[in-house]
Amino acid sequence: MTLIVWLALVPATLCAQQGATEIPLKYGADRVGKREDPAMIKFRENRLGAFIHWGLYAIPGGEWNGKVYPGAAEWLKSWANVPSDEWMKLMDQWNPTKFDATAWAKMAKDMGVRYVKITTKHHEGFCLWPSKYSKYTVAQTPYKKDILGELVKAYNKEGIDVHFYFSVMDWSHPDYRSSIKTPADSVAFSRFLEFTDNQLKELATRYPTVKDFWFDGTWDSSIKKNGWWTAHVERMLKELVLGVTINSRLRADDYGKRHFDSNGRLMGDYESAYERRLPDPVKDLKVTQWDWEACMTLPENQWGYHKDWSLSYVKTPIEVIDRIVHAVSMGGNMVVNFGPQPDGDFRPEEKEMAKAVGQWMRRYGQAVYACDYAGLPKQDWGYYTRGKEGEVYMVVFNQPYSRRLTVKTPKGVTVKKAELLTSGEQLDVVETARNEYNISVPAQDQGEPYVIRLQMHSKEGGKDSYRDALT
Ligand code: H79
């Protein structure tokens, strides 16, 4: 029986310009198309991750000298124009007595995340590990302990991959330059790049189980003009850590073009531009040609701990789940952010969200982990995902008054069976037109977004029927 093999035939080739229009590049993409080695497959199949933004900014929590700034808390130093030496005095207050790496790891496990991205160093320059190249580290605080080391150990013990967030832009370093205007700037910036190399080598060797480096703070012209360095960093880390993955945001090519090189090819291993947004489900489905990861905040734009969450809308757990499934339905990963409190505990809203997402993932995670774009035209009830065996899941977020869910299939593909993922309850499937089906909603209200597993049959199989499905 030709089951749905047609779905496996995804044409993953990236059609970069060829021939005469090809621009010779020394620091462009190292590869065309997706990486297919075990480490990359693991990255992709993980699908759900958590972000941890933790640094000195958690202490003021968005307030400086009695004024509350509504902007992102981790940017407070910039909003309030605080000089670095004054900002770094916050280190004297870094004493997260409630910090418990084991409890953090258990919370992540319960939420169902398969990886955690930790801010080793955000723009402020404070290091969560005892870097020997900086005086602004956890080792120079009352708490003293290597936070990063404890987290790596605790997450790994739970089987959770650890990814390192690293901001290249460093507000604390005297040699950092946002632009290079003079020969002296150039000399200083070279020293800065060497310092950054040292910190990255230190991270890669101190914590060899790290699976990914996620670079941020790479948009300044000083970095764009040194595309060679971004290519060098990627190669250096790949030599140091077997299989390590690197986000596209690190890279700039010979002409300062970022993410995608001058020939339109993705640099790094996955596109990381989807910050607080997702690609368009119809227009941007070209994203299925490369790996990508989106990240999201619960409030509108707070990554680090901000004491007042009433200043913007805060997403509900269902909205978080919606974004997770939406990302997977378009072939991407989703990372949900946490901004721990200065005492080392999580705020109640984040704990509740983690618990709710975890409960849902335990029931329906089969439609998320290791799943991918299904190649079917999107319907109003929610999102399709496709499992590794080619099985199709319908994740229903909008329950219709008609009590019917429409499924449209490509030419030659029929729906054989529909069943509830949790109970196995069979749902009526009625053919309403050629390549169009109505599926009855479950007899009982599920009370939450739920999953239907479809069994489909392809008469001819092959690429053409799949291509017809593209929207
Ligand atoms: O770590 C979180 C944020 O702090 C960081 N990335 C996430 C994961 C981030 N914040 N903003 N950005 C990334 C985008 C930067 C926007 C900028 Fe600008 C626009 C940088 C330069 C122009 C706004 C204006 C900020 C500085 C000037």
mmCIF file with all atom_site columns, N, CA, C and O in Angstrom, residues 95-126:
data_model
loop_
_atom_site.group_PDB
_atom_site.id
_atom_site.type_symbol
_atom_site.label_atom_id
_atom_site.label_alt_id
_atom_site.label_comp_id
_atom_site.label_asym_id
_atom_site.label_entity_id
_atom_site.label_seq_id
_atom_site.pdbx_PDB_ins_code
_atom_site.Cartn_x
_atom_site.Cartn_y
_atom_site.Cartn_z
_atom_site.occupancy
_atom_site.B_iso_or_equiv
_atom_site.pdbx_formal_charge
_atom_site.auth_seq_id
_atom_site.auth_comp_id
_atom_site.auth_asym_id
_atom_site.auth_atom_id
_atom_site.pdbx_PDB_model_num
ATOM 1   N N  . ASN A 1 95  ? 22.840 38.132 44.371 1.00 0.00 ? 95  ASN A N  1
ATOM 2   C CA . ASN A 1 95  ? 22.853 37.091 45.397 1.00 0.00 ? 95  ASN A CA 1
ATOM 3   C C  . ASN A 1 95  ? 21.537 36.307 45.362 1.00 0.00 ? 95  ASN A C  1
ATOM 4   O O  . ASN A 1 95  ? 20.703 36.404 46.260 1.00 0.00 ? 95  ASN A O  1
ATOM 5   N N  . PRO A 1 96  ? 21.351 35.537 44.295 1.00 0.00 ? 96  PRO A N  1
ATOM 6   C CA . PRO A 1 96  ? 20.066 34.835 44.096 1.00 0.00 ? 96  PRO A CA 1
ATOM 7   C C  . PRO A 1 96  ? 19.934 33.621 45.023 1.00 0.00 ? 96  PRO A C  1
ATOM 8   O O  . PRO A 1 96  ? 20.137 32.480 44.602 1.00 0.00 ? 96  PRO A O  1
ATOM 9   N N  . THR A 1 97  ? 19.556 33.886 46.257 1.00 0.00 ? 97  THR A N  1
ATOM 10  C CA . THR A 1 97  ? 19.556 32.836 47.283 1.00 0.00 ? 97  THR A CA 1
ATOM 11  C C  . THR A 1 97  ? 18.558 31.715 46.989 1.00 0.00 ? 97  THR A C  1
ATOM 12  O O  . THR A 1 97  ? 18.699 30.616 47.506 1.00 0.00 ? 97  THR A O  1
ATOM 13  N N  . LYS A 1 98  ? 17.547 32.013 46.171 1.00 0.00 ? 98  LYS A N  1
ATOM 14  C CA . LYS A 1 98  ? 16.562 30.957 45.865 1.00 0.00 ? 98  LYS A CA 1
ATOM 15  C C  . LYS A 1 98  ? 16.942 30.164 44.615 1.00 0.00 ? 98  LYS A C  1
ATOM 16  O O  . LYS A 1 98  ? 16.184 29.301 44.171 1.00 0.00 ? 98  LYS A O  1
ATOM 17  N N  . PHE A 1 99  ? 18.089 30.484 44.010 1.00 0.00 ? 99  PHE A N  1
ATOM 18  C CA . PHE A 1 99  ? 18.476 29.786 42.774 1.00 0.00 ? 99  PHE A CA 1
ATOM 19  C C  . PHE A 1 99  ? 18.736 28.310 43.057 1.00 0.00 ? 99  PHE A C  1
ATOM 20  O O  . PHE A 1 99  ? 19.496 27.958 43.941 1.00 0.00 ? 99  PHE A O  1
ATOM 21  N N  . ASP A 1 100 ? 18.073 27.460 42.257 1.00 0.00 ? 100 ASP A N  1
ATOM 22  C CA . ASP A 1 100 ? 18.193 26.018 42.426 1.00 0.00 ? 100 ASP A CA 1
ATOM 23  C C  . ASP A 1 100 ? 18.173 25.393 41.026 1.00 0.00 ? 100 ASP A C  1
ATOM 24  O O  . ASP A 1 100 ? 17.114 25.202 40.432 1.00 0.00 ? 100 ASP A O  1
ATOM 25  N N  . ALA A 1 101 ? 19.359 25.100 40.529 1.00 0.00 ? 101 ALA A N  1
ATOM 26  C CA . ALA A 1 101 ? 19.478 24.612 39.145 1.00 0.00 ? 101 ALA A CA 1
ATOM 27  C C  . ALA A 1 101 ? 18.650 23.349 38.926 1.00 0.00 ? 101 ALA A C  1
ATOM 28  O O  . ALA A 1 101 ? 18.026 23.181 37.874 1.00 0.00 ? 101 ALA A O  1
ATOM 29  N N  . THR A 1 102 ? 18.609 22.482 39.936 1.00 0.00 ? 102 THR A N  1
ATOM 30  C CA . THR A 1 102 ? 17.844 21.241 39.811 1.00 0.00 ? 102 THR A CA 1
ATOM 31  C C  . THR A 1 102 ? 16.354 21.541 39.653 1.00 0.00 ? 102 THR A C  1
ATOM 32  O O  . THR A 1 102 ? 15.673 20.915 38.834 1.00 0.00 ? 102 THR A O  1
ATOM 33  N N  . ALA A 1 103 ? 15.863 22.522 40.411 1.00 0.00 ? 103 ALA A N  1
ATOM 34  C CA . ALA A 1 103 ? 14.448 22.899 40.306 1.00 0.00 ? 103 ALA A CA 1
ATOM 35  C C  . ALA A 1 103 ? 14.160 23.518 38.934 1.00 0.00 ? 103 ALA A C  1
ATOM 36  O O  . ALA A 1 103 ? 13.105 23.256 38.331 1.00 0.00 ? 103 ALA A O  1
ATOM 37  N N  . TRP A 1 104 ? 15.093 24.310 38.421 1.00 0.00 ? 104 TRP A N  1
ATOM 38  C CA . TRP A 1 104 ? 14.914 24.903 37.086 1.00 0.00 ? 104 TRP A CA 1
ATOM 39  C C  . TRP A 1 104 ? 14.808 23.793 36.032 1.00 0.00 ? 104 TRP A C  1
ATOM 40  O O  . TRP A 1 104 ? 13.990 23.857 35.129 1.00 0.00 ? 104 TRP A O  1
ATOM 41  N N  . ALA A 1 105 ? 15.679 22.796 36.171 1.00 0.00 ? 105 ALA A N  1
ATOM 42  C CA . ALA A 1 105 ? 15.706 21.718 35.192 1.00 0.00 ? 105 ALA A CA 1
ATOM 43  C C  . ALA A 1 105 ? 14.429 20.890 35.264 1.00 0.00 ? 105 ALA A C  1
ATOM 44  O O  . ALA A 1 105 ? 13.877 20.480 34.243 1.00 0.00 ? 105 ALA A O  1
ATOM 45  N N  . LYS A 1 106 ? 13.937 20.712 36.466 1.00 0.00 ? 106 LYS A N  1
ATOM 46  C CA . LYS A 1 106 ? 12.705 19.937 36.631 1.00 0.00 ? 106 LYS A CA 1
ATOM 47  C C  . LYS A 1 106 ? 11.536 20.706 36.005 1.00 0.00 ? 106 LYS A C  1
ATOM 48  O O  . LYS A 1 106 ? 10.683 20.121 35.335 1.00 0.00 ? 106 LYS A O  1
ATOM 49  N N  . MET A 1 107 ? 11.526 22.005 36.198 1.00 0.00 ? 107 MET A N  1
ATOM 50  C CA . MET A 1 107 ? 10.460 22.835 35.627 1.00 0.00 ? 107 MET A CA 1
ATOM 51  C C  . MET A 1 107 ? 10.484 22.758 34.093 1.00 0.00 ? 107 MET A C  1
ATOM 52  O O  . MET A 1 107 ? 9.441  22.646 33.441 1.00 0.00 ? 107 MET A O  1
ATOM 53  N N  . ALA A 1 108 ? 11.685 22.792 33.531 1.00 0.00 ? 108 ALA A N  1
ATOM 54  C CA . ALA A 1 108 ? 11.822 22.716 32.065 1.00 0.00 ? 108 ALA A CA 1
ATOM 55  C C  . ALA A 1 108 ? 11.348 21.350 31.566 1.00 0.00 ? 108 ALA A C  1
ATOM 56  O O  . ALA A 1 108 ? 10.658 21.248 30.550 1.00 0.00 ? 108 ALA A O  1
ATOM 57  N N  . LYS A 1 109 ? 11.721 20.322 32.311 1.00 0.00 ? 109 LYS A N  1
ATOM 58  C CA . LYS A 1 109 ? 11.328 18.961 31.936 1.00 0.00 ? 109 LYS A CA 1
ATOM 59  C C  . LYS A 1 109 ? 9.802  18.837 31.970 1.00 0.00 ? 109 LYS A C  1
ATOM 60  O O  . LYS A 1 109 ? 9.184  18.301 31.050 1.00 0.00 ? 109 LYS A O  1
ATOM 61  N N  . ASP A 1 110 ? 9.200  19.357 33.049 1.00 0.00 ? 110 ASP A N  1
ATOM 62  C CA . ASP A 1 110 ? 7.740  19.285 33.191 1.00 0.00 ? 110 ASP A CA 1
ATOM 63  C C  . ASP A 1 110 ? 7.025  20.061 32.094 1.00 0.00 ? 110 ASP A C  1
ATOM 64  O O  . ASP A 1 110 ? 5.908  19.741 31.721 1.00 0.00 ? 110 ASP A O  1
ATOM 65  N N  . MET A 1 111 ? 7.667  21.105 31.597 1.00 0.00 ? 111 MET A N  1
ATOM 66  C CA . MET A 1 111 ? 7.055  21.903 30.535 1.00 0.00 ? 111 MET A CA 1
ATOM 67  C C  . MET A 1 111 ? 7.159  21.195 29.184 1.00 0.00 ? 111 MET A C  1
ATOM 68  O O  . MET A 1 111 ? 6.432  21.508 28.249 1.00 0.00 ? 111 MET A O  1
ATOM 69  N N  . GLY A 1 112 ? 8.076  20.257 29.104 1.00 0.00 ? 112 GLY A N  1
ATOM 70  C CA . GLY A 1 112 ? 8.229  19.517 27.855 1.00 0.00 ? 112 GLY A CA 1
ATOM 71  C C  . GLY A 1 112 ? 9.216  20.138 26.890 1.00 0.00 ? 112 GLY A C  1
ATOM 72  O O  . GLY A 1 112 ? 9.247  19.769 25.718 1.00 0.00 ? 112 GLY A O  1
ATOM 73  N N  . VAL A 1 113 ? 10.037 21.096 27.382 1.00 0.00 ? 113 VAL A N  1
ATOM 74  C CA . VAL A 1 113 ? 11.023 21.664 26.454 1.00 0.00 ? 113 VAL A CA 1
ATOM 75  C C  . VAL A 1 113 ? 12.172 20.673 26.283 1.00 0.00 ? 113 VAL A C  1
ATOM 76  O O  . VAL A 1 113 ? 12.546 19.975 27.220 1.00 0.00 ? 113 VAL A O  1
ATOM 77  N N  . ARG A 1 114 ? 12.708 20.615 25.099 1.00 0.00 ? 114 ARG A N  1
ATOM 78  C CA . ARG A 1 114 ? 13.796 19.678 24.830 1.00 0.00 ? 114 ARG A CA 1
ATOM 79  C C  . ARG A 1 114 ? 15.148 20.375 24.842 1.00 0.00 ? 114 ARG A C  1
ATOM 80  O O  . ARG A 1 114 ? 16.179 19.735 24.738 1.00 0.00 ? 114 ARG A O  1
ATOM 81  N N  . TYR A 1 115 ? 15.115 21.713 24.907 1.00 0.00 ? 115 TYR A N  1
ATOM 82  C CA . TYR A 1 115 ? 16.373 22.455 25.025 1.00 0.00 ? 115 TYR A CA 1
ATOM 83  C C  . TYR A 1 115 ? 16.136 23.801 25.680 1.00 0.00 ? 115 TYR A C  1
ATOM 84  O O  . TYR A 1 115 ? 15.016 24.308 25.687 1.00 0.00 ? 115 TYR A O  1
ATOM 85  N N  . VAL A 1 116 ? 17.217 24.317 26.265 1.00 0.00 ? 116 VAL A N  1
ATOM 86  C CA . VAL A 1 116 ? 17.135 25.610 26.928 1.00 0.00 ? 116 VAL A CA 1
ATOM 87  C C  . VAL A 1 116 ? 18.268 26.494 26.429 1.00 0.00 ? 116 VAL A C  1
ATOM 88  O O  . VAL A 1 116 ? 19.433 26.075 26.392 1.00 0.00 ? 116 VAL A O  1
ATOM 89  N N  . LYS A 1 117 ? 17.914 27.706 26.021 1.00 0.00 ? 117 LYS A N  1
ATOM 90  C CA . LYS A 1 117 ? 18.921 28.663 25.563 1.00 0.00 ? 117 LYS A CA 1
ATOM 91  C C  . LYS A 1 117 ? 19.178 29.643 26.710 1.00 0.00 ? 117 LYS A C  1
ATOM 92  O O  . LYS A 1 117 ? 18.243 30.278 27.203 1.00 0.00 ? 117 LYS A O  1
ATOM 93  N N  . ILE A 1 118 ? 20.413 29.725 27.168 1.00 0.00 ? 118 ILE A N  1
ATOM 94  C CA . ILE A 1 118 ? 20.744 30.545 28.336 1.00 0.00 ? 118 ILE A CA 1
ATOM 95  C C  . ILE A 1 118 ? 21.604 31.737 27.913 1.00 0.00 ? 118 ILE A C  1
ATOM 96  O O  . ILE A 1 118 ? 22.580 31.573 27.170 1.00 0.00 ? 118 ILE A O  1
ATOM 97  N N  . THR A 1 119 ? 21.281 32.909 28.432 1.00 0.00 ? 119 THR A N  1
ATOM 98  C CA . THR A 1 119 ? 22.109 34.090 28.166 1.00 0.00 ? 119 THR A CA 1
ATOM 99  C C  . THR A 1 119 ? 23.410 33.965 28.961 1.00 0.00 ? 119 THR A C  1
ATOM 100 O O  . THR A 1 119 ? 23.442 34.233 30.151 1.00 0.00 ? 119 THR A O  1
ATOM 101 N N  . THR A 1 120 ? 24.457 33.547 28.285 1.00 0.00 ? 120 THR A N  1
ATOM 102 C CA . THR A 1 120 ? 25.766 33.483 28.964 1.00 0.00 ? 120 THR A CA 1
ATOM 103 C C  . THR A 1 120 ? 26.240 34.905 29.248 1.00 0.00 ? 120 THR A C  1
ATOM 104 O O  . THR A 1 120 ? 26.802 35.192 30.283 1.00 0.00 ? 120 THR A O  1
ATOM 105 N N  . LYS A 1 121 ? 25.961 35.795 28.282 1.00 0.00 ? 121 LYS A N  1
ATOM 106 C CA . LYS A 1 121 ? 26.327 37.208 28.421 1.00 0.00 ? 121 LYS A CA 1
ATOM 107 C C  . LYS A 1 121 ? 25.406 38.023 27.521 1.00 0.00 ? 121 LYS A C  1
ATOM 108 O O  . LYS A 1 121 ? 25.362 37.792 26.319 1.00 0.00 ? 121 LYS A O  1
ATOM 109 N N  . HIS A 1 122 ? 24.658 38.934 28.137 1.00 0.00 ? 122 HIS A N  1
ATOM 110 C CA . HIS A 1 122 ? 23.789 39.804 27.325 1.00 0.00 ? 122 HIS A CA 1
ATOM 111 C C  . HIS A 1 122 ? 24.550 41.096 27.019 1.00 0.00 ? 122 HIS A C  1
ATOM 112 O O  . HIS A 1 122 ? 25.736 41.223 27.365 1.00 0.00 ? 122 HIS A O  1
ATOM 113 N N  . HIS A 1 123 ? 23.889 42.069 26.383 1.00 0.00 ? 123 HIS A N  1
ATOM 114 C CA . HIS A 1 123 ? 24.576 43.299 25.956 1.00 0.00 ? 123 HIS A CA 1
ATOM 115 C C  . HIS A 1 123 ? 25.325 43.996 27.090 1.00 0.00 ? 123 HIS A C  1
ATOM 116 O O  . HIS A 1 123 ? 26.357 44.623 26.873 1.00 0.00 ? 123 HIS A O  1
ATOM 117 N N  . GLU A 1 124 ? 24.810 43.896 28.317 1.00 0.00 ? 124 GLU A N  1
ATOM 118 C CA . GLU A 1 124 ? 25.428 44.587 29.460 1.00 0.00 ? 124 GLU A CA 1
ATOM 119 C C  . GLU A 1 124 ? 26.858 44.115 29.726 1.00 0.00 ? 124 GLU A C  1
ATOM 120 O O  . GLU A 1 124 ? 27.659 44.848 30.296 1.00 0.00 ? 124 GLU A O  1
ATOM 121 N N  . GLY A 1 125 ? 27.180 42.862 29.363 1.00 0.00 ? 125 GLY A N  1
ATOM 122 C CA . GLY A 1 125 ? 28.546 42.361 29.528 1.00 0.00 ? 125 GLY A CA 1
ATOM 123 C C  . GLY A 1 125 ? 28.775 41.473 30.736 1.00 0.00 ? 125 GLY A C  1
ATOM 124 O O  . GLY A 1 125 ? 29.852 40.884 30.884 1.00 0.00 ? 125 GLY A O  1
ATOM 125 N N  . PHE A 1 126 ? 27.770 41.357 31.614 1.00 0.00 ? 126 PHE A N  1
ATOM 126 C CA . PHE A 1 126 ? 27.922 40.526 32.816 1.00 0.00 ? 126 PHE A CA 1
ATOM 127 C C  . PHE A 1 126 ? 27.863 39.045 32.426 1.00 0.00 ? 126 PHE A C  1
ATOM 128 O O  . PHE A 1 126 ? 26.937 38.612 31.737 1.00 0.00 ? 126 PHE A O  1
#
